[in-house]
PDB file of C-alpha atoms in Angstrom:
ATOM      1  CA  MET K 533      73.224-136.581 -68.247  1.00  0.00           C
ATOM      2  CA  THR K 534      70.444-135.897 -65.761  1.00  0.00           C
ATOM      3  CA  SER K 535      71.308-133.397 -63.041  1.00  0.00           C
ATOM      4  CA  VAL K 536      69.429-133.817 -59.769  1.00  0.00           C
ATOM      5  CA  GLY K 537      69.253-131.230 -57.034  1.00  0.00           C
ATOM      6  CA  PHE K 538      69.138-132.164 -53.366  1.00  0.00           C
ATOM      7  CA  ASP K 539      68.283-130.157 -50.292  1.00  0.00           C
ATOM      8  CA  LEU K 540      70.767-130.625 -47.445  1.00  0.00           C
ATOM      9  CA  ASP K 541      69.263-130.468 -43.939  1.00  0.00           C
ATOM     10  CA  LEU K 542      67.023-133.482 -43.227  1.00  0.00           C
ATOM     11  CA  THR K 543      67.301-134.605 -46.843  1.00  0.00           C
ATOM     12  CA  LEU K 544      70.966-135.591 -47.228  1.00  0.00           C
ATOM     13  CA  ALA K 545      72.264-134.590 -43.792  1.00  0.00           C
ATOM     14  CA  ASP K 546      70.866-135.121 -40.315  1.00  0.00           C
ATOM     15  CA  THR K 547      71.779-131.800 -38.737  1.00  0.00           C
ATOM     16  CA  ARG K 548      69.279-131.860 -35.881  1.00  0.00           C
ATOM     17  CA  SER K 549      71.571-132.635 -32.950  1.00  0.00           C
ATOM     18  CA  GLY K 550      74.254-130.259 -34.211  1.00  0.00           C
ATOM     19  CA  ILE K 551      71.849-127.377 -34.750  1.00  0.00           C
ATOM     20  CA  ALA K 552      70.267-127.986 -31.347  1.00  0.00           C
ATOM     21  CA  ALA K 553      73.718-127.851 -29.748  1.00  0.00           C
ATOM     22  CA  VAL K 554      74.524-124.574 -31.506  1.00  0.00           C
ATOM     23  CA  PHE K 555      71.279-123.031 -30.313  1.00  0.00           C
ATOM     24  CA  ASP K 556      71.965-124.263 -26.781  1.00  0.00           C
ATOM     25  CA  GLU K 557      75.399-122.623 -26.795  1.00  0.00           C
ATOM     26  CA  LEU K 558      73.996-119.489 -28.385  1.00  0.00           C
ATOM     27  CA  SER K 559      71.321-119.311 -25.687  1.00  0.00           C
ATOM     28  CA  ALA K 560      73.910-119.635 -22.925  1.00  0.00           C
ATOM     29  CA  ARG K 561      76.192-117.010 -24.444  1.00  0.00           C
ATOM     30  CA  VAL K 562      73.552-114.333 -25.015  1.00  0.00           C
ATOM     31  CA  GLY K 563      71.396-115.121 -21.979  1.00  0.00           C
ATOM     32  CA  VAL K 564      68.159-115.674 -23.912  1.00  0.00           C
ATOM     33  CA  PRO K 565      66.184-118.911 -23.352  1.00  0.00           C
ATOM     34  CA  ILE K 566      65.743-120.885 -26.615  1.00  0.00           C
ATOM     35  CA  ASP K 567      63.857-124.155 -26.939  1.00  0.00           C
ATOM     36  CA  SER K 568      66.239-126.049 -29.226  1.00  0.00           C
ATOM     37  CA  ASP K 569      63.851-129.002 -29.461  1.00  0.00           C
ATOM     38  CA  ALA K 570      61.231-126.696 -30.960  1.00  0.00           C
ATOM     39  CA  VAL K 571      63.837-125.272 -33.326  1.00  0.00           C
ATOM     40  CA  VAL K 572      64.801-128.627 -34.823  1.00  0.00           C
ATOM     41  CA  ARG K 573      61.164-129.655 -35.255  1.00  0.00           C
ATOM     42  CA  ARG K 574      60.715-126.859 -37.788  1.00  0.00           C
ATOM     43  CA  LEU K 575      64.018-126.878 -39.669  1.00  0.00           C
ATOM     44  CA  GLY K 576      63.866-125.595 -43.212  1.00  0.00           C
ATOM     45  CA  PRO K 577      63.380-121.810 -43.314  1.00  0.00           C
ATOM     46  CA  PRO K 578      66.404-119.476 -43.199  1.00  0.00           C
ATOM     47  CA  LEU K 579      68.246-118.992 -39.905  1.00  0.00           C
ATOM     48  CA  GLU K 580      67.030-115.415 -39.583  1.00  0.00           C
ATOM     49  CA  ALA K 581      63.414-116.574 -39.722  1.00  0.00           C
ATOM     50  CA  GLU K 582      64.009-118.928 -36.787  1.00  0.00           C
ATOM     51  CA  LEU K 583      65.895-116.302 -34.801  1.00  0.00           C
ATOM     52  CA  ALA K 584      62.886-113.988 -35.174  1.00  0.00           C
ATOM     53  CA  ASN K 585      61.049-116.322 -32.801  1.00  0.00           C
ATOM     54  CA  TRP K 586      63.514-115.477 -30.032  1.00  0.00           C
ATOM     55  CA  PHE K 587      65.032-112.050 -30.704  1.00  0.00           C
ATOM     56  CA  PRO K 588      63.832-108.573 -31.710  1.00  0.00           C
ATOM     57  CA  ALA K 589      64.527-107.642 -35.321  1.00  0.00           C
ATOM     58  CA  GLU K 590      67.365-105.259 -34.516  1.00  0.00           C
ATOM     59  CA  GLU K 591      69.353-107.995 -32.729  1.00  0.00           C
ATOM     60  CA  ILE K 592      69.016-110.691 -35.387  1.00  0.00           C
ATOM     61  CA  PRO K 593      71.994-109.747 -37.622  1.00  0.00           C
ATOM     62  CA  ALA K 594      74.458-109.873 -34.726  1.00  0.00           C
ATOM     63  CA  VAL K 595      72.985-113.066 -33.298  1.00  0.00           C
ATOM     64  CA  ALA K 596      73.039-114.720 -36.736  1.00  0.00           C
ATOM     65  CA  THR K 597      76.717-113.840 -37.052  1.00  0.00           C
ATOM     66  CA  LEU K 598      77.427-115.405 -33.661  1.00  0.00           C
ATOM     67  CA  PHE K 599      75.454-118.526 -34.616  1.00  0.00           C
ATOM     68  CA  ARG K 600      77.534-118.915 -37.769  1.00  0.00           C
ATOM     69  CA  GLU K 601      80.744-118.504 -35.771  1.00  0.00           C
ATOM     70  CA  ILE K 602      79.719-121.364 -33.484  1.00  0.00           C
ATOM     71  CA  TYR K 603      78.333-123.664 -36.183  1.00  0.00           C
ATOM     72  CA  PRO K 604      81.513-125.094 -37.790  1.00  0.00           C
ATOM     73  CA  ARG K 605      83.041-126.072 -34.446  1.00  0.00           C
ATOM     74  CA  VAL K 606      79.910-127.496 -32.854  1.00  0.00           C
ATOM     75  CA  ALA K 607      77.431-128.632 -35.499  1.00  0.00           C
ATOM     76  CA  VAL K 608      79.525-129.977 -38.356  1.00  0.00           C
ATOM     77  CA  PRO K 609      81.248-132.731 -36.309  1.00  0.00           C
ATOM     78  CA  MET K 610      77.846-133.839 -34.955  1.00  0.00           C
ATOM     79  CA  THR K 611      76.184-134.076 -38.371  1.00  0.00           C
ATOM     80  CA  THR K 612      75.523-137.494 -39.879  1.00  0.00           C
ATOM     81  CA  SER K 613      74.206-138.603 -43.249  1.00  0.00           C
ATOM     82  CA  MET K 614      70.522-139.383 -43.603  1.00  0.00           C
ATOM     83  CA  THR K 615      69.688-143.030 -44.240  1.00  0.00           C
ATOM     84  CA  GLY K 616      69.956-143.731 -47.952  1.00  0.00           C
ATOM     85  CA  ALA K 617      71.739-140.467 -48.792  1.00  0.00           C
ATOM     86  CA  ARG K 618      74.900-142.055 -50.175  1.00  0.00           C
ATOM     87  CA  GLU K 619      72.906-144.563 -52.185  1.00  0.00           C
ATOM     88  CA  ALA K 620      70.745-141.776 -53.630  1.00  0.00           C
ATOM     89  CA  ILE K 621      73.797-139.838 -54.769  1.00  0.00           C
ATOM     90  CA  ALA K 622      75.313-143.014 -56.192  1.00  0.00           C
ATOM     91  CA  ALA K 623      72.104-143.746 -58.136  1.00  0.00           C
ATOM     92  CA  VAL K 624      72.296-140.377 -59.895  1.00  0.00           C
ATOM     93  CA  ARG K 625      75.957-140.884 -60.703  1.00  0.00           C
ATOM     94  CA  ALA K 626      75.298-144.400 -61.996  1.00  0.00           C
ATOM     95  CA  ARG K 627      73.184-142.836 -64.749  1.00  0.00           C
ATOM     96  CA  GLY K 628      75.847-140.276 -65.556  1.00  0.00           C
ATOM     97  CA  GLY K 629      74.060-137.472 -63.756  1.00  0.00           C
ATOM     98  CA  ARG K 630      75.387-134.527 -61.814  1.00  0.00           C
ATOM     99  CA  VAL K 631      74.446-133.935 -58.167  1.00  0.00           C
ATOM    100  CA  ILE K 632      73.678-130.373 -57.100  1.00  0.00           C
ATOM    101  CA  VAL K 633      73.088-129.393 -53.468  1.00  0.00           C
ATOM    102  CA  VAL K 634      70.838-126.341 -53.168  1.00  0.00           C
ATOM    103  CA  THR K 635      70.173-125.345 -49.576  1.00  0.00           C
ATOM    104  CA  GLY K 636      69.055-122.570 -47.285  1.00  0.00           C
ATOM    105  CA  LYS K 637      72.218-123.054 -45.235  1.00  0.00           C
ATOM    106  CA  ASN K 638      74.990-120.549 -45.955  1.00  0.00           C
ATOM    107  CA  VAL K 639      77.359-121.905 -48.554  1.00  0.00           C
ATOM    108  CA  HIS K 640      80.402-122.087 -46.260  1.00  0.00           C
ATOM    109  CA  ASP K 641      78.687-124.355 -43.724  1.00  0.00           C
ATOM    110  CA  ALA K 642      76.965-126.273 -46.507  1.00  0.00           C
ATOM    111  CA  VAL K 643      80.330-127.058 -48.131  1.00  0.00           C
ATOM    112  CA  ARG K 644      81.813-127.977 -44.753  1.00  0.00           C
ATOM    113  CA  THR K 645      78.915-130.343 -44.126  1.00  0.00           C
ATOM    114  CA  VAL K 646      79.130-131.966 -47.561  1.00  0.00           C
ATOM    115  CA  ASN K 647      82.896-132.408 -47.237  1.00  0.00           C
ATOM    116  CA  SER K 648      82.666-133.734 -43.677  1.00  0.00           C
ATOM    117  CA  LEU K 649      80.188-136.393 -44.789  1.00  0.00           C
ATOM    118  CA  GLY K 650      82.199-137.238 -47.891  1.00  0.00           C
ATOM    119  CA  PHE K 651      79.327-136.679 -50.308  1.00  0.00           C
ATOM    120  CA  GLU K 652      80.435-136.709 -53.939  1.00  0.00           C
ATOM    121  CA  VAL K 653      78.582-133.709 -55.343  1.00  0.00           C
ATOM    122  CA  ASP K 654      79.298-131.388 -58.264  1.00  0.00           C
ATOM    123  CA  GLU K 655      78.020-128.057 -56.949  1.00  0.00           C
ATOM    124  CA  VAL K 656      76.852-126.545 -53.674  1.00  0.00           C
ATOM    125  CA  VAL K 657      74.634-123.455 -53.667  1.00  0.00           C
ATOM    126  CA  GLY K 658      73.605-121.909 -50.357  1.00  0.00           C
ATOM    127  CA  SER K 659      71.415-119.233 -48.755  1.00  0.00           C
ATOM    128  CA  LEU K 660      68.371-119.975 -50.929  1.00  0.00           C
ATOM    129  CA  PHE K 661      64.906-120.979 -49.736  1.00  0.00           C
ATOM    130  CA  GLY K 662      61.661-121.922 -51.418  1.00  0.00           C
ATOM    131  CA  ALA K 663      61.091-120.623 -54.929  1.00  0.00           C
ATOM    132  CA  ALA K 664      64.391-118.724 -54.777  1.00  0.00           C
ATOM    133  CA  LYS K 665      66.130-122.087 -55.250  1.00  0.00           C
ATOM    134  CA  GLY K 666      64.560-122.326 -58.693  1.00  0.00           C
ATOM    135  CA  THR K 667      67.155-120.095 -60.323  1.00  0.00           C
ATOM    136  CA  ALA K 668      70.006-122.371 -59.239  1.00  0.00           C
ATOM    137  CA  LEU K 669      68.135-125.505 -60.277  1.00  0.00           C
ATOM    138  CA  ALA K 670      67.415-124.058 -63.718  1.00  0.00           C
ATOM    139  CA  ARG K 671      70.993-122.868 -64.118  1.00  0.00           C
ATOM    140  CA  PHE K 672      72.303-126.389 -63.590  1.00  0.00           C
ATOM    141  CA  GLY K 673      69.530-127.981 -65.617  1.00  0.00           C
ATOM    142  CA  ALA K 674      68.253-130.072 -62.718  1.00  0.00           C
ATOM    143  CA  ALA K 675      65.555-132.460 -63.918  1.00  0.00           C
ATOM    144  CA  ALA K 676      64.433-133.206 -60.363  1.00  0.00           C
ATOM    145  CA  TYR K 677      64.803-131.617 -56.944  1.00  0.00           C
ATOM    146  CA  VAL K 678      64.698-133.695 -53.775  1.00  0.00           C
ATOM    147  CA  GLY K 679      63.736-132.150 -50.445  1.00  0.00           C
ATOM    148  CA  ASP K 680      61.869-132.711 -47.198  1.00  0.00           C
ATOM    149  CA  HIS K 681      59.977-129.407 -46.909  1.00  0.00           C
ATOM    150  CA  VAL K 682      56.920-128.041 -48.701  1.00  0.00           C
ATOM    151  CA  ALA K 683      59.107-125.088 -49.690  1.00  0.00           C
ATOM    152  CA  ASP K 684      61.208-127.576 -51.664  1.00  0.00           C
ATOM    153  CA  ILE K 685      58.136-128.339 -53.754  1.00  0.00           C
ATOM    154  CA  GLU K 686      57.982-124.612 -54.571  1.00  0.00           C
ATOM    155  CA  ALA K 687      61.685-124.752 -55.419  1.00  0.00           C
ATOM    156  CA  ALA K 688      61.208-127.591 -57.879  1.00  0.00           C
ATOM    157  CA  ARG K 689      58.280-125.824 -59.531  1.00  0.00           C
ATOM    158  CA  ALA K 690      60.247-122.588 -59.863  1.00  0.00           C
ATOM    159  CA  GLY K 691      63.180-124.456 -61.406  1.00  0.00           C
ATOM    160  CA  GLY K 692      61.112-126.486 -63.858  1.00  0.00           C
ATOM    161  CA  ALA K 693      62.065-129.709 -62.085  1.00  0.00           C
ATOM    162  CA  VAL K 694      60.135-132.733 -60.879  1.00  0.00           C
ATOM    163  CA  SER K 695      59.413-132.391 -57.169  1.00  0.00           C
ATOM    164  CA  VAL K 696      60.648-135.425 -55.247  1.00  0.00           C
ATOM    165  CA  THR K 697      60.049-135.305 -51.496  1.00  0.00           C
ATOM    166  CA  VAL K 698      61.075-137.406 -48.515  1.00  0.00           C
ATOM    167  CA  ALA K 699      59.154-137.571 -45.248  1.00  0.00           C
ATOM    168  CA  THR K 700      62.273-137.189 -43.122  1.00  0.00           C
ATOM    169  CA  GLY K 701      61.560-133.598 -42.142  1.00  0.00           C
ATOM    170  CA  PRO K 702      58.483-131.935 -40.626  1.00  0.00           C
ATOM    171  CA  TYR K 703      55.924-133.384 -43.073  1.00  0.00           C
ATOM    172  CA  THR K 704      54.391-136.802 -43.646  1.00  0.00           C
ATOM    173  CA  VAL K 705      54.163-138.491 -47.039  1.00  0.00           C
ATOM    174  CA  GLU K 706      50.467-137.607 -47.187  1.00  0.00           C
ATOM    175  CA  GLU K 707      51.097-133.953 -46.351  1.00  0.00           C
ATOM    176  CA  LEU K 708      53.791-133.713 -49.018  1.00  0.00           C
ATOM    177  CA  ARG K 709      51.421-135.198 -51.585  1.00  0.00           C
ATOM    178  CA  ASP K 710      48.681-132.801 -50.498  1.00  0.00           C
ATOM    179  CA  HIS K 711      51.083-129.896 -51.075  1.00  0.00           C
ATOM    180  CA  GLY K 712      51.619-131.028 -54.662  1.00  0.00           C
ATOM    181  CA  ALA K 713      54.789-133.120 -54.643  1.00  0.00           C
ATOM    182  CA  ASP K 714      55.158-135.160 -57.823  1.00  0.00           C
ATOM    183  CA  VAL K 715      56.795-137.970 -55.856  1.00  0.00           C
ATOM    184  CA  ALA K 716      56.573-138.545 -52.091  1.00  0.00           C
ATOM    185  CA  LEU K 717      58.918-141.119 -50.551  1.00  0.00           C
ATOM    186  CA  GLY K 718      59.256-142.304 -46.984  1.00  0.00           C
ATOM    187  CA  ASP K 719      62.999-141.654 -47.027  1.00  0.00           C
ATOM    188  CA  LEU K 720      65.980-141.760 -49.361  1.00  0.00           C
ATOM    189  CA  THR K 721      66.250-145.542 -49.180  1.00  0.00           C
ATOM    190  CA  GLU K 722      63.365-145.511 -51.685  1.00  0.00           C
ATOM    191  CA  PHE K 723      65.008-143.021 -54.034  1.00  0.00           C
ATOM    192  CA  ALA K 724      67.347-145.281 -56.035  1.00  0.00           C
ATOM    193  CA  ALA K 725      64.575-147.663 -57.117  1.00  0.00           C
ATOM    194  CA  TRP K 726      62.351-144.761 -58.145  1.00  0.00           C
ATOM    195  CA  PHE K 727      65.146-142.956 -59.954  1.00  0.00           C
ATOM    196  CA  MET K 728      66.357-145.964 -61.885  1.00  0.00           C
ATOM    197  CA  GLY K 729      62.854-146.454 -63.261  1.00  0.00           C
ATOM    198  CA  TRP K 730      62.177-142.800 -63.995  1.00  0.00           C
ATOM    199  CA  ARG K 731      62.691-141.238 -67.415  1.00  0.00           C
ATOM    200  CA  PRO K 732      62.921-137.446 -67.463  1.00  0.00           C
ATOM    201  CA  HIS K 733      60.855-135.664 -70.115  1.00  0.00           C
ATOM    202  CA  ASP K 734      63.910-134.853 -72.237  1.00  0.00           C
ATOM    203  CA  GLU K 735      64.739-138.569 -72.424  1.00  0.00           C
ATOM    204  CA  LEU K 736      61.219-139.367 -73.619  1.00  0.00           C
ATOM    205  CA  VAL K 737      61.155-136.887 -76.509  1.00  0.00           C
TER     206      VAL K 737
END
């Protein structure tokens, strides 16, 4: 069995409109202008890092709590699957592999999102970003990690996994390659063909 880890936002799930709507409601409720278009253009880092662009440090914990109260009602119903996401998951399962979602989103909203979209995954791990994801990937023995952000390349490296990237987030294929991705795809519609022809190191020994 070959376990494969996937990032969630902009890799498996298109959360842009939902997150923008949450930030718009948050802005209205706290009376602080927030450019939600700018927010969704740089999705990837933890929520608190984004909130630091709009709020002083001492206000961030309370605002983050409010954001997470709004999120399930507003964002989850607006979230759709990224093109090719279901086929990518199916490709891993066709080879007897497990599918692990490792995301910076908190685990409760990550599970809600996965369940809402009907993704057949084995584990969901949340609140991890960049190299911190490596521990979860190693724990589940993920041979590859798929993400849209350069921080997901760091995650794969930290977890001893092949870094597979998709240019469906803030970076182009060329930029992902320049940052050291082992594999850079246009989107997940290209994943199944790559995966079916790929042999992890442990299968080559």
